[in-house]
Coordinates of C-alpha atoms in Angstrom, one line a residue:
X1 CA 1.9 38.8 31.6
X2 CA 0.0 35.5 30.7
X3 CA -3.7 36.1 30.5
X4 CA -5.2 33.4 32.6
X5 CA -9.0 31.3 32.2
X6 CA -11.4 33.0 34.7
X7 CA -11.4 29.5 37.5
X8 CA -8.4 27.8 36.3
X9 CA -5.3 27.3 38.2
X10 CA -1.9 29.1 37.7
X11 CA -1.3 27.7 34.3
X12 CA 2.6 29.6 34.3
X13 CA 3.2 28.4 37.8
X14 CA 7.1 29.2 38.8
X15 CA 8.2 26.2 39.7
X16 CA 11.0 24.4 38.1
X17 CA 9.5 20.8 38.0
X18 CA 7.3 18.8 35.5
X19 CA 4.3 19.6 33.8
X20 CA 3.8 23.0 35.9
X21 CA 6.3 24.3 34.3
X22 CA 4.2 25.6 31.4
X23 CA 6.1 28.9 30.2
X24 CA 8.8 27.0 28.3
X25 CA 11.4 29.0 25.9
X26 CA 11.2 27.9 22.8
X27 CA 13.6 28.0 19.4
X28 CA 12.7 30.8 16.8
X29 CA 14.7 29.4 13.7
X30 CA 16.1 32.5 11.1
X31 CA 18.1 31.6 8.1
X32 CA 21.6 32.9 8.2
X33 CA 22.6 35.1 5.8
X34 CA 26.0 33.9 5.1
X35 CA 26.4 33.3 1.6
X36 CA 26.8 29.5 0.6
X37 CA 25.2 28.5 4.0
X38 CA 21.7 27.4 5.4
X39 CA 23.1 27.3 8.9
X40 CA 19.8 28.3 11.2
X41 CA 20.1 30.8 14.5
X42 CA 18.5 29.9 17.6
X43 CA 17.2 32.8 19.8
X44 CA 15.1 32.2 22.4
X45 CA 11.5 33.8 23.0
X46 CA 9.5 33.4 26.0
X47 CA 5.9 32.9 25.1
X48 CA 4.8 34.5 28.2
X49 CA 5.9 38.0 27.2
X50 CA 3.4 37.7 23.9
X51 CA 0.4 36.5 25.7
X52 CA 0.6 32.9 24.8
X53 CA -1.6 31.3 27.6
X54 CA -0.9 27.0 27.3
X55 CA -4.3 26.7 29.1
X56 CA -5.9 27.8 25.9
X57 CA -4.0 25.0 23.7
X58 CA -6.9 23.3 22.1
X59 CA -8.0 20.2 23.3
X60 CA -7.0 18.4 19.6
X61 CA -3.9 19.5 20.3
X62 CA -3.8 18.5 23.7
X63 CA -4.8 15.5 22.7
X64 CA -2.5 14.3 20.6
X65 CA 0.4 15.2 23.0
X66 CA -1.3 13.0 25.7
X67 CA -1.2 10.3 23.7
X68 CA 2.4 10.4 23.6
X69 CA 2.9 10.7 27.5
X70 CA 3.5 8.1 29.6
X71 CA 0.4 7.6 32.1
X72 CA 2.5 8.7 35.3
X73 CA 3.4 11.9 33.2
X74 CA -0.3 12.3 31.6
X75 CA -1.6 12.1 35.3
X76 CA 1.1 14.5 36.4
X77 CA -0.1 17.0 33.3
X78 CA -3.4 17.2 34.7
X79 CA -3.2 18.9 37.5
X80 CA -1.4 21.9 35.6
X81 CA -4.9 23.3 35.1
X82 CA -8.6 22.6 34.5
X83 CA -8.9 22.8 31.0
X84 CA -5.6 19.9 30.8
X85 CA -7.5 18.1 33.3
X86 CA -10.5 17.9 30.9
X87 CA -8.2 16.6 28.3
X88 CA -6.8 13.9 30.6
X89 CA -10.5 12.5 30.5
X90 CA -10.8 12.5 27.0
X91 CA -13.0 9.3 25.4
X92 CA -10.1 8.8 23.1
X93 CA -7.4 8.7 25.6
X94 CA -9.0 5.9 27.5
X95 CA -10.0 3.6 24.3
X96 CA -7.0 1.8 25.1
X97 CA -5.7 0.9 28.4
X98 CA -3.3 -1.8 30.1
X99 CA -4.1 -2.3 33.9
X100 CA -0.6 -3.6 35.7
X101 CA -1.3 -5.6 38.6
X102 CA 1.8 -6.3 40.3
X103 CA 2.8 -7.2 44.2
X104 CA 5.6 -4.7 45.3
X105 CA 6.6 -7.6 47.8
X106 CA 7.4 -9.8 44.6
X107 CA 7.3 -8.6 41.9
X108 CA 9.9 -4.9 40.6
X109 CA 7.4 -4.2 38.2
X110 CA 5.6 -1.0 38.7
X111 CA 1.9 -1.4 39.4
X112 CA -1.3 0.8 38.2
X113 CA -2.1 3.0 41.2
X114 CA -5.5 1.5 42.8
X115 CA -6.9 5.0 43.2
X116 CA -6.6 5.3 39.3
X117 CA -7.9 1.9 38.7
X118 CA -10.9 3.5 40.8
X119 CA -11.4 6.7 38.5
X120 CA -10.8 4.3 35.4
X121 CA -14.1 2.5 36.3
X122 CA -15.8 4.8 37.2
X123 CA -15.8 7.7 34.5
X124 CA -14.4 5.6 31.7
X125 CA -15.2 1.4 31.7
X126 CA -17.7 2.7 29.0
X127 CA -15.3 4.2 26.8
X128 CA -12.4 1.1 27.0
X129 CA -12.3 -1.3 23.7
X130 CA -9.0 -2.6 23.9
X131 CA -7.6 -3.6 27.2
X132 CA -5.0 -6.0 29.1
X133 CA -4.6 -7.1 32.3
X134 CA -0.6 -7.9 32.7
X135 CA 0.0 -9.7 36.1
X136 CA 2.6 -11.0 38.2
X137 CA 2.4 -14.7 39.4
X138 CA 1.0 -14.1 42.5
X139 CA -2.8 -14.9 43.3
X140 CA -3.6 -11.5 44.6
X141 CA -2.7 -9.8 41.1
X142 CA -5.1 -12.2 39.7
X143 CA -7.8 -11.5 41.8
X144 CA -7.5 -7.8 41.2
X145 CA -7.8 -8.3 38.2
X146 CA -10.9 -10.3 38.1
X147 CA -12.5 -7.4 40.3
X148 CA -11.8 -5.6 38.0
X149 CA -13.3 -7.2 35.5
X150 CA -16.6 -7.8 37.5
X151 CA -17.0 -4.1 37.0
X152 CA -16.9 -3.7 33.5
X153 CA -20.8 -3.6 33.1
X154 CA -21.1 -1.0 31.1
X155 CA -18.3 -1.8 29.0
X156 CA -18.0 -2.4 25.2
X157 CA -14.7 -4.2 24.6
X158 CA -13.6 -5.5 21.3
X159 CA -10.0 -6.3 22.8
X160 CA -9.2 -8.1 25.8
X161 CA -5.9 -10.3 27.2
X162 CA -5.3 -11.9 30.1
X163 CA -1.4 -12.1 30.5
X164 CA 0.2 -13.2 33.4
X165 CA 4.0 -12.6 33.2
X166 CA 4.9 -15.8 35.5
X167 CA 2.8 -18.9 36.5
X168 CA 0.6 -19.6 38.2
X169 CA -1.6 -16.6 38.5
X170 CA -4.9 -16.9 37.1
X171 CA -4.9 -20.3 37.4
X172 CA -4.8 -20.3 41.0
X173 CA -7.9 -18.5 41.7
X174 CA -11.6 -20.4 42.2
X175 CA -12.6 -21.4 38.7
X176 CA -15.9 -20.0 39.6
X177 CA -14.7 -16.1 40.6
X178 CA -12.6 -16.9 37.2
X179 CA -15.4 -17.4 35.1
X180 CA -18.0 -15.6 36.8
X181 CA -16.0 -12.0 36.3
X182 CA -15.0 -13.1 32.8
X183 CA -18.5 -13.4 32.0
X184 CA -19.5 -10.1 32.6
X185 CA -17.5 -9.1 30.2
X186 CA -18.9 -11.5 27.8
X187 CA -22.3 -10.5 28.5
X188 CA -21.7 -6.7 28.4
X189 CA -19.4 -6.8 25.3
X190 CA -21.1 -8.1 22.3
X191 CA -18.4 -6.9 19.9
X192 CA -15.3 -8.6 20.7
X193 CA -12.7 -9.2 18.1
X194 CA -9.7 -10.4 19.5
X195 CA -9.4 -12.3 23.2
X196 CA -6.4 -13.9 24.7
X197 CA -7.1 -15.9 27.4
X198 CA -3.8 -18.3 27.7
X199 CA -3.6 -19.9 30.9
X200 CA -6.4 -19.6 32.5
X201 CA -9.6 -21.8 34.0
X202 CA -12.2 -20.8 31.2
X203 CA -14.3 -23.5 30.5
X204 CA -16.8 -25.0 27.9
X205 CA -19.7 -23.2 29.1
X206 CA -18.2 -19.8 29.6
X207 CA -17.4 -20.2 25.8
X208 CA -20.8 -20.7 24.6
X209 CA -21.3 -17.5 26.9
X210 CA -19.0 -15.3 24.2
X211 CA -20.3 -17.5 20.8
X212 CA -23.2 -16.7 22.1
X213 CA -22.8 -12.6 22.3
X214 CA -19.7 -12.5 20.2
X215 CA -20.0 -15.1 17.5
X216 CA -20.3 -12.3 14.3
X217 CA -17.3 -10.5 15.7
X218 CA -14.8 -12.8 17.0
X219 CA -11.9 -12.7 14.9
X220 CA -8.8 -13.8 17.1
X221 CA -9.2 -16.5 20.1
X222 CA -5.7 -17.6 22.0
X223 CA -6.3 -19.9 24.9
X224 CA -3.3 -22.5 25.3
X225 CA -3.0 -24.2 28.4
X226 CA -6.4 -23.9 29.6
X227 CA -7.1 -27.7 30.7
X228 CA -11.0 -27.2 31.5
X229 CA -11.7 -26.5 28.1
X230 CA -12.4 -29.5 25.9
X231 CA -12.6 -30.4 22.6
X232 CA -16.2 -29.9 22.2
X233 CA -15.4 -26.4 23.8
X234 CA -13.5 -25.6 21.1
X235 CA -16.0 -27.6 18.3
X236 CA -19.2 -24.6 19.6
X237 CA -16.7 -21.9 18.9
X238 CA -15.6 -22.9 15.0
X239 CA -19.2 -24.3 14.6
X240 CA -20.6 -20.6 15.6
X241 CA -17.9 -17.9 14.8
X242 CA -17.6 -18.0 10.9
X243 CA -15.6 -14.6 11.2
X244 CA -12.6 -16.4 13.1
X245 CA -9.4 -15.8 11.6
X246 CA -6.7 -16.4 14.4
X247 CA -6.5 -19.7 16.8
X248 CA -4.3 -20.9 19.2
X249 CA -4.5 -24.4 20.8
X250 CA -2.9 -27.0 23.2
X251 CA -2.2 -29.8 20.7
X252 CA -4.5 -32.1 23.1
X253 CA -7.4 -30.1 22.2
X254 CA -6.6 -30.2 18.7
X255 CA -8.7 -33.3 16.8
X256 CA -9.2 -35.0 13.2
X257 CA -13.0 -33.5 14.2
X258 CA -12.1 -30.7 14.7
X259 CA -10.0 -29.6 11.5
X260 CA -12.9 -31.3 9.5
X261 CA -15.2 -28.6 11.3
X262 CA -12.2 -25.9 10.5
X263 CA -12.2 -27.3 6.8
X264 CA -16.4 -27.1 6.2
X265 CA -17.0 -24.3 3.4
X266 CA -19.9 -23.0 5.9
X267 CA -17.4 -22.4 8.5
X268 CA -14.2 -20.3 8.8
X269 CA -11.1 -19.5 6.7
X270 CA -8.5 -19.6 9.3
X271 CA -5.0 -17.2 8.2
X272 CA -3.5 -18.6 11.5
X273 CA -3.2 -21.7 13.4
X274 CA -1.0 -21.8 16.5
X275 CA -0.2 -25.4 18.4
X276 CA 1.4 -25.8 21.4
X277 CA 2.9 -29.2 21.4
X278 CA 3.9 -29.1 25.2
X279 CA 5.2 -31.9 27.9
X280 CA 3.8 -32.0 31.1
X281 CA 5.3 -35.2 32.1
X282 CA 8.1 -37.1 31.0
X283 CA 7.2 -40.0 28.7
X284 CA 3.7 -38.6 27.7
X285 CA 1.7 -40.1 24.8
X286 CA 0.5 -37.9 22.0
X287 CA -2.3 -39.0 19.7
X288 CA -1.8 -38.9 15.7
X289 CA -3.8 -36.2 13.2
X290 CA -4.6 -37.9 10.0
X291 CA -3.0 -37.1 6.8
X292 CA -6.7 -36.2 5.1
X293 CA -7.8 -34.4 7.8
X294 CA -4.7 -31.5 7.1
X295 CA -5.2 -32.0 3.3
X296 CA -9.0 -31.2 3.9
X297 CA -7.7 -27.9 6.3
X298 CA -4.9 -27.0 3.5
X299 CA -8.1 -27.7 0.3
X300 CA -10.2 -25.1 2.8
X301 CA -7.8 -22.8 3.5
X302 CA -5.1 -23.2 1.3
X303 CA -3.0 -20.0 2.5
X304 CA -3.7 -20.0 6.1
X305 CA 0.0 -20.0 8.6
X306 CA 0.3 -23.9 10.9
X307 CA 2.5 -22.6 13.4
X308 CA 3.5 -25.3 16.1
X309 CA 5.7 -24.8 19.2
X310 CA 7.5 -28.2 20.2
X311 CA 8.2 -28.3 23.9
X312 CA 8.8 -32.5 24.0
X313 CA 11.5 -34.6 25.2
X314 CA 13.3 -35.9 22.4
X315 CA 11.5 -39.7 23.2
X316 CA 8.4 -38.1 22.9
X317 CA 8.5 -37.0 19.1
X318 CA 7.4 -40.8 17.6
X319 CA 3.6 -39.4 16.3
X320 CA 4.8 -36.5 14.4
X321 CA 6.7 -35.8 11.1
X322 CA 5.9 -39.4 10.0
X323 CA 3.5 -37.7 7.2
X324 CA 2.8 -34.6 5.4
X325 CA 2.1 -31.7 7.7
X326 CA 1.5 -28.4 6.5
X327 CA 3.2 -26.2 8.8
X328 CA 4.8 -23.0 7.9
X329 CA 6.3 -22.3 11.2
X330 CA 8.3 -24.6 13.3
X331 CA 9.5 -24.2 16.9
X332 CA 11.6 -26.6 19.1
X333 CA 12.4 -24.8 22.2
X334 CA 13.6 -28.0 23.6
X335 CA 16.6 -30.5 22.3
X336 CA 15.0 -32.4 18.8
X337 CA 17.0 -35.7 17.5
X338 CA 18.9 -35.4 13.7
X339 CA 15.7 -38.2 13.0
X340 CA 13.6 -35.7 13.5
X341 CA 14.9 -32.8 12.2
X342 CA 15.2 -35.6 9.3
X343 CA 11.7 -36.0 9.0
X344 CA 10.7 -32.4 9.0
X345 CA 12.8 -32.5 5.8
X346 CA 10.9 -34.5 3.9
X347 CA 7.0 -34.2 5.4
X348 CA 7.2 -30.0 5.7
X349 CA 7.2 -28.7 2.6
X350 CA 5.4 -25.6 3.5
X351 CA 7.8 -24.4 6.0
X352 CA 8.7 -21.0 5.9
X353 CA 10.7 -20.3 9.5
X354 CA 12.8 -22.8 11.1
X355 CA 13.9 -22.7 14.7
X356 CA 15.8 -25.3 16.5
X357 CA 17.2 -24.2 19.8
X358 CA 19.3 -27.5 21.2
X359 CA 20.6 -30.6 18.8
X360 CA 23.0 -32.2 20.4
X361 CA 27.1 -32.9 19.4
X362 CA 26.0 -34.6 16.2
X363 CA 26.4 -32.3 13.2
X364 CA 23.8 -31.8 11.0
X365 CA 25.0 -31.1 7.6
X366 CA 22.2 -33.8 6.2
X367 CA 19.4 -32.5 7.5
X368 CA 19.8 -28.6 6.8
X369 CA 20.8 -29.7 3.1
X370 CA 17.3 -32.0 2.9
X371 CA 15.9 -28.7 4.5
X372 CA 16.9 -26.7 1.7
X373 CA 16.0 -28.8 -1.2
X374 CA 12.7 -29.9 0.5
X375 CA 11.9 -26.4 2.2
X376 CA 11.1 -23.9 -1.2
X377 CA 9.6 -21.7 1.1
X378 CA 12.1 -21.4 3.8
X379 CA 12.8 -17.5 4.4
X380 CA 13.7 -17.8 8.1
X381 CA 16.1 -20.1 10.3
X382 CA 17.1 -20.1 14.1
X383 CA 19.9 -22.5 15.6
X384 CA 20.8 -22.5 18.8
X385 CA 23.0 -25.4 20.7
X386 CA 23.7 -27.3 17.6
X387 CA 26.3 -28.3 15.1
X388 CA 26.9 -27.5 11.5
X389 CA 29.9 -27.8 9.4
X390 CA 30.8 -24.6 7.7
X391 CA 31.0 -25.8 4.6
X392 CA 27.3 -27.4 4.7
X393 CA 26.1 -24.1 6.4
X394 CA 27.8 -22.7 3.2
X395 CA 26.3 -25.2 0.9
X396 CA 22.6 -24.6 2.5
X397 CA 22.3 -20.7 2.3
X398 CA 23.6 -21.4 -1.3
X399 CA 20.5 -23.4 -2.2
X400 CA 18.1 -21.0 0.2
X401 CA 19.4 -17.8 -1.6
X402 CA 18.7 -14.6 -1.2
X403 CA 15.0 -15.7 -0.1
X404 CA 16.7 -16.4 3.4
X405 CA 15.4 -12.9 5.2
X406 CA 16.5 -13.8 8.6
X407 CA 19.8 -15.7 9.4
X408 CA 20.6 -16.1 13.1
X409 CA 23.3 -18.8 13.8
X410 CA 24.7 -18.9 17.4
X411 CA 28.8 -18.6 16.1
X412 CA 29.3 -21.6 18.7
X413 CA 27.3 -23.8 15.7
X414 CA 29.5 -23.1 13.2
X415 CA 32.4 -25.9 12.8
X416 CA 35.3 -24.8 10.7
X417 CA 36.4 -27.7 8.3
X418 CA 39.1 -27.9 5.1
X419 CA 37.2 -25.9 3.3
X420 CA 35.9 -22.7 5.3
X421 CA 37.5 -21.4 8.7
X422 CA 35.2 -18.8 11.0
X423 CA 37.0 -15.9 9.6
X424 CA 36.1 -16.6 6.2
X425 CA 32.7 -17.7 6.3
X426 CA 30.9 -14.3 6.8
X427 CA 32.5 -13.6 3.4
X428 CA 31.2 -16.7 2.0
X429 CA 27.7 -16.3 3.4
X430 CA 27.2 -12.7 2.6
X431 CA 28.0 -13.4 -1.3
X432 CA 25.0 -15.5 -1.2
X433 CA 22.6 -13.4 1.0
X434 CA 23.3 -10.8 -1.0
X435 CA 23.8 -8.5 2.2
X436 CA 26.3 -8.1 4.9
X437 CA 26.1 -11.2 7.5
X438 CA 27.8 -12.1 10.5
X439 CA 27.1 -15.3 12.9
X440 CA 25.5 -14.2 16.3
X441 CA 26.6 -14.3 19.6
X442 CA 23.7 -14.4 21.4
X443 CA 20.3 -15.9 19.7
X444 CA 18.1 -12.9 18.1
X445 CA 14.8 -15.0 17.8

């Protein structure tokens, strides 16, 4: 018989299902003695019938295998007995935490269950560091969440995200519950590292609110598409938190003043810098960043990753590419003109990755060829809906080499010509990669 803790609960209960079921037979390994062989028995031993009580696990043990558990499961787990209930409320086990706020009238995802969002808050908002909040589009997720976040008083969170699976979500809500909940945690924090806040209504003075509490810690900040900050928003935070690392920015934010503030030697070193070139309207005008002021950024910080993400009508590319840029990372997730892929050519000679998702009927042999010669760095390239002769494609991973890491060609790009037909160019391609490559039939990136 199992011994059992003097107040627990059945901890060998007899039922079949879950967690409860805590007398499991286990495999005793013996070496077979067959010569020549290291085959392994399996016999079975029921723990029960040596005393083995799983109640008495210790709790290091316990929680480690937690850890592993889904949160349904882990939940499930803790109702096997006290001492697993205890573990269940471990500090450790709560340090990091993802609340899913979801409609079931919208949305399939599965959704937190409220009455554990209520024990969350109230035994463990002290011990949470590094928390999302993932919601559906609909308004009511969004204002769960904020709630939520009102709460958090006692909270000492060094990592927080906002992430809203669909628009519009948080951007629906009153900008003053927005703020006015975010704040709290701002306040109560004073140790955050890393905050994503993309589409959402923060503003200019909620952002001195976290320099103001968070300016020695703040390593990470990603806010794209958050139209009531402003430049000068964005000027407090690299004039205040000298420990910033990680950006990303709607290109309208982004200034000649404001990479000369990036660029001061009392200020930051950036490693990252993410743009998000988007279009909200056909036709829109996009202003010009001076030459000097990414030579001064690039003198500062002359490692640190541009990475842009072009969402523009192909009429809408006239301010960019006409001089040196120093991106490393280059993203058109809408159709981009041969002149422009031209341009990136011969004004990007930093680029490392390379994705172009739509081109157009026009082949563009020229352009990956100027790529190559102009791109040293180029490790990574993505095409989509475009055209490339095989024998260019040929002549391109030829001057790229082995340095080309990742390779992913939609097999519709590739035009067979005199020289290479699509059942030979894997060959031909391989040979230079130095591995085994085959086009793809669906884009990987």
């Amino acid at each position: 018989m199992m011994k059992r803790v003097k107040g627990d609960e059945d901890a060998c209960s007899s039922s079949s299902e879950g967690p409860t079921e805590s007398c499991k037979k286990v495999r005793k390994l013996q070496p077979s003695k067959e010569k020549h062989q290291e085959e392994e028995e399996e016999t079975d031993v029921d723990l029960c019938e040596f005393g083995f009580d799983w109640a008495l696990l210790p709790q290091e043990i316990l929680l480690n295998i937690f850890q592993f558990l889904p949160l349904l499961d882990r939940a499930y787990a803790s109702q096997v007995c006290r001492g697993w209930n205890q573990a269940f409320h471990m500090p450790e086990l709560w340090r990091c935490f993802e609340f899913e706020l979801n409609q079931p009238a919208s949305s399939y995802l599965k959704a937190t269950h409220p009455e554990l969002i209520k024990q969350i808050i109230k035994r463990h908002s002290n011990h949470l560091q590094y928390v999302s909040f993932k919601v559906d589009s609909s308004t009511e997720s969004a204002e769960a969440a904020c709630d939520i976040l009102s709460q958090l008083v006692n909270c000492s969170l060094k990592t927080l995200g906002l992430i809203s699976t669909a628009r519009p979500s948080f951007m629906e809500l009153p900008k003053s519950h927005f703020i006015s909940a975010l704040t709290v945690v701002f306040v109560n924090s004073k140790s955050l590292s890393s905050l994503k806040i993309d589409d959402t209504p923060v503003d200019d003075p909620s952002l001195k609110v976290l320099v103001a509490n968070n300016s020695d810690t703040l390593r990470m900040l990603k806010m794209s598409s958050c139209p009531h900050v402003s430049p000068a928003g964005i000027l407090c935070v690299a004039d205040q938190c000298h420990g910033l690392r990680e950006l990303a920015l709607n290109y309208h934010l982004l200034s000649d003043e404001l990479l000369l503030a990036l660029s001061s030697e009392k200020h930051v070193h950036l490693e990252h810098l993410r743009i998000d070139v988007v279009s909200e309207n056909p036709g829109q005008h996009f202003h010009t960043i001076r030459k000097s002021s990414w030579d001064a950024m690039l003198r500062h910080s002359p490692k640190f990753n541009l990475v842009m993400y072009f969402f523009l009508y192909e009429d809408e590319f006239g301010p960019f590419f006409r001089e040196e840029v120093p991106i490393t990372h280059l993203y058109f997730g809408r159709s981009v003109s041969k002149d422009v892929l031209g341009r990136v050519g011969v004004h990007c000679p930093r680029l490392v990755e390379l994705v172009v998702c739509a081109n157009g009927l026009r082949p563009l042999d020229e352009e990956l060829i100027r790529i190559a010669k102009r791109c040293t760095q180029l490790s990574a390239i993505g095409l989509g809906e475009c055209e490339v002769s095989c024998s260019a494609f040929v002549e391109f991973v030829k001057m790229c080499g082995r340095r080309l890491s990742q390779l992913s060609i939609m097999e519709e790009v590739l035009i067979p010509d005199h020289k290479y037909n699509l059942d030979e160019i894997h060959w031909e391609v391989s040979k230079h990669l130095g591995r085994v490559w085959f086009p793809d039939m669906m884009p990987t990136w």
